[in-house]
Amino acid sequence: MSSKKPWVDGPFELISSTRAGTKVSPFVAIEARRKLIICTQKGVKTAGVNRMAEEMTIIHNLILRIINTVYLQCINVEKSPNDVQDFVSYAIEWSKMVEEHHETEETEVFPEIEQLAGVPGLMRANVAQHEAFHDGLHAYMGYLDKVQKGEEAYSGEKLKSIIDSFMPVLREHLSDEIDSLLRLNEYDRNWDEWYEKLMKKLLGRMGDPKLKVST
């Protein structure tokens, strides 16, 4: 029996779970303060750069699955007017998640990678890709904000058109970033130690010591 779920696996294609060199183990995604932390269950373990790429693949596929649900249901929800505002809130939370995810990368993750690798600008191409879909993402957020405030009528066709304006670029970025992480194997550094410290720092801000990544 196929494991594909047509309501979340498209139209924006998921990233192969084998890109990091091993099959991604089952996971639990925990959202805390709209920041995503991945907790992998016991199973096949990866290390260093491959571990980073593996867990980033999980996060990126979560981003893709959520926007796929928004895209597929944005017109259908018009048949249930009482559900529109809940749907809009759901769609807005996705954009906040994406924005915070990329802000954390630009302000903390990428600079630390460049410092450890000893190569200034190493992740510059990834930041440029963030900028490439920035306007479209903000158009999405701006439109939904107006709908939520009652300043504009909801239109599934309009929302779908806005998503089409930036998601192909965002999808390409989510895939390319996995390759960028895997290329860090070219630099002989203790990526495992750095990654553990990074995760502890990010998790520590959430104020919940029970949240942790697998080791």
XYZ file of C-alpha atoms in Angstrom:
215
model
C 0.000 0.000 0.000
C 1.324 3.428 -0.904
C 2.369 5.675 1.979
C 1.820 8.835 -0.052
C -0.758 11.252 1.283
C -2.114 13.302 -1.642
C -3.502 15.983 0.666
C -0.017 16.893 1.980
C 2.576 15.460 -0.448
C 1.865 17.921 -3.265
C 1.720 20.034 -5.295
C 5.063 21.166 -3.852
C 7.206 18.052 -3.882
C 8.700 16.765 -0.651
C 12.454 16.342 -0.261
C 13.764 12.777 -0.342
C 14.497 11.459 3.141
C 17.583 9.679 1.789
C 19.411 12.850 0.735
C 21.538 12.775 3.894
C 22.681 9.237 3.161
C 20.253 7.352 5.378
C 16.536 6.939 5.778
C 15.117 9.467 8.209
C 13.804 7.753 11.324
C 10.294 8.450 12.679
C 10.000 11.794 14.393
C 7.923 14.007 16.578
C 7.766 17.684 15.641
C 7.309 19.956 18.627
C 6.267 23.532 18.060
C 7.163 25.822 20.926
C 6.783 29.539 20.549
C 6.472 28.896 16.821
C 10.024 27.504 16.593
C 10.416 23.911 15.415
C 12.637 21.430 17.205
C 13.021 17.894 15.901
C 13.055 14.887 18.215
C 14.036 11.730 16.350
C 13.177 8.370 17.834
C 15.740 5.637 18.378
C 16.807 3.967 15.168
C 19.382 4.641 12.505
C 21.772 7.301 13.745
C 23.691 9.792 11.680
C 26.457 12.108 12.748
C 27.993 15.451 11.944
C 26.974 17.158 8.739
C 24.707 14.285 7.706
C 22.792 14.550 10.955
C 22.240 18.270 10.392
C 21.057 17.629 6.841
C 18.798 14.798 7.967
C 17.046 16.862 10.609
C 16.799 19.896 8.332
C 15.099 17.671 5.752
C 12.454 16.808 8.337
C 11.851 20.482 9.114
C 11.712 21.432 5.446
C 9.258 18.652 4.637
C 7.062 19.819 7.493
C 7.090 23.303 5.952
C 6.132 21.805 2.587
C 3.389 19.581 3.973
C 1.697 22.455 5.774
C 1.713 24.803 2.781
C 0.433 21.940 0.621
C -2.603 21.655 2.898
C -3.168 25.409 2.672
C -2.857 25.333 -1.114
C -5.182 22.369 -1.578
C -7.891 23.636 0.780
C -7.785 27.414 0.241
C -10.647 27.280 -2.267
C -12.588 24.445 -0.635
C -12.839 26.321 2.663
C -15.064 28.917 0.995
C -17.823 26.295 1.082
C -17.738 26.571 4.893
C -17.774 30.318 5.678
C -17.707 29.688 9.428
C -14.332 27.965 9.032
C -12.610 30.668 6.999
C -11.163 32.612 9.925
C -9.782 29.452 11.545
C -8.226 28.494 8.224
C -6.716 31.966 7.847
C -5.193 31.732 11.340
C -3.712 28.340 10.436
C -2.248 29.736 7.218
C -0.783 32.730 9.048
C 0.965 30.510 11.600
C 2.744 28.724 8.758
C 4.202 31.994 7.484
C 5.335 33.006 10.974
C 7.051 29.651 11.343
C 8.877 30.051 8.020
C 9.908 33.612 8.805
C 11.296 32.700 12.232
C 13.042 29.627 10.859
C 14.906 31.679 8.283
C 15.638 34.532 10.679
C 17.293 32.059 13.057
C 19.365 30.691 10.198
C 20.520 34.131 9.074
C 21.301 35.556 12.508
C 22.723 32.497 14.247
C 23.089 29.253 12.315
C 24.752 30.508 9.131
C 27.195 32.918 10.839
C 28.315 30.141 13.184
C 28.763 27.723 10.270
C 30.915 30.272 8.435
C 32.975 30.937 11.555
C 33.597 27.248 12.240
C 34.419 26.505 8.600
C 36.647 29.584 8.438
C 34.996 30.719 5.211
C 33.230 34.101 5.351
C 30.231 34.200 3.011
C 30.007 30.418 2.750
C 26.231 30.481 3.262
C 25.626 33.686 1.298
C 23.802 31.889 -1.517
C 21.264 30.550 0.967
C 20.608 34.034 2.335
C 20.148 35.303 -1.229
C 17.510 32.628 -1.763
C 15.695 33.859 1.352
C 15.580 37.303 -0.222
C 14.240 35.867 -3.481
C 10.945 34.746 -1.922
C 10.772 37.462 0.761
C 8.355 39.742 -1.114
C 5.989 36.905 -1.996
C 5.917 35.603 1.562
C 5.150 39.082 2.870
C 2.392 39.527 0.286
C 0.920 36.267 1.611
C 1.162 37.483 5.211
C -0.187 40.923 4.363
C -3.226 39.594 2.540
C -4.121 37.123 5.287
C -3.645 39.803 7.939
C -6.171 42.035 6.153
C -8.638 39.153 5.901
C -8.195 38.355 9.584
C -8.874 41.992 10.513
C -11.929 42.158 8.256
C -10.297 44.712 5.964
C -10.533 42.492 2.886
C -12.808 39.664 1.795
C -11.341 36.177 1.683
C -10.690 34.718 -1.760
C -9.240 31.250 -2.145
C -8.244 32.003 -5.719
C -6.310 35.094 -4.633
C -4.512 33.218 -1.875
C -3.654 30.413 -4.271
C -2.261 32.928 -6.763
C -0.066 34.524 -4.088
C 1.280 31.111 -3.057
C 2.060 30.327 -6.698
C 4.062 33.556 -6.904
C 6.707 32.483 -4.379
C 6.446 28.797 -3.497
C 8.414 27.415 -6.474
C 11.373 29.553 -5.366
C 10.901 28.602 -1.714
C 10.645 24.911 -2.632
C 13.891 25.149 -4.606
C 15.582 26.838 -1.651
C 14.435 24.181 0.824
C 16.006 21.536 -1.389
C 19.202 23.450 -2.185
C 19.881 24.138 1.483
C 20.187 20.410 2.173
C 22.943 20.249 -0.449
C 24.640 23.259 1.159
C 24.730 21.468 4.493
C 26.033 18.242 2.977
C 28.868 20.157 1.291
C 30.141 21.069 4.754
C 31.672 17.584 4.741
C 34.459 19.240 2.754
C 35.554 20.977 5.960
C 37.151 18.798 8.616
C 35.502 20.265 11.685
C 33.761 18.904 14.764
C 30.268 19.550 13.420
C 28.689 17.189 15.951
C 29.963 19.166 18.926
C 28.901 22.464 17.379
C 25.453 21.151 16.461
C 24.841 19.860 19.990
C 25.752 23.258 21.444
C 23.542 25.042 18.927
C 20.522 22.873 19.721
C 21.002 23.290 23.462
C 21.200 27.057 23.031
C 18.036 27.245 20.928
C 16.143 24.871 23.190
C 17.292 26.723 26.281
C 15.430 29.818 25.153
C 12.155 27.970 25.305
C 12.310 27.503 29.042
C 11.423 23.814 28.914
C 14.327 21.535 29.932
C 12.305 18.473 28.903
C 12.576 19.408 25.235
C 15.669 17.904 23.656
C 16.992 16.516 20.416
C 17.987 12.880 20.201
C 21.568 11.890 20.929
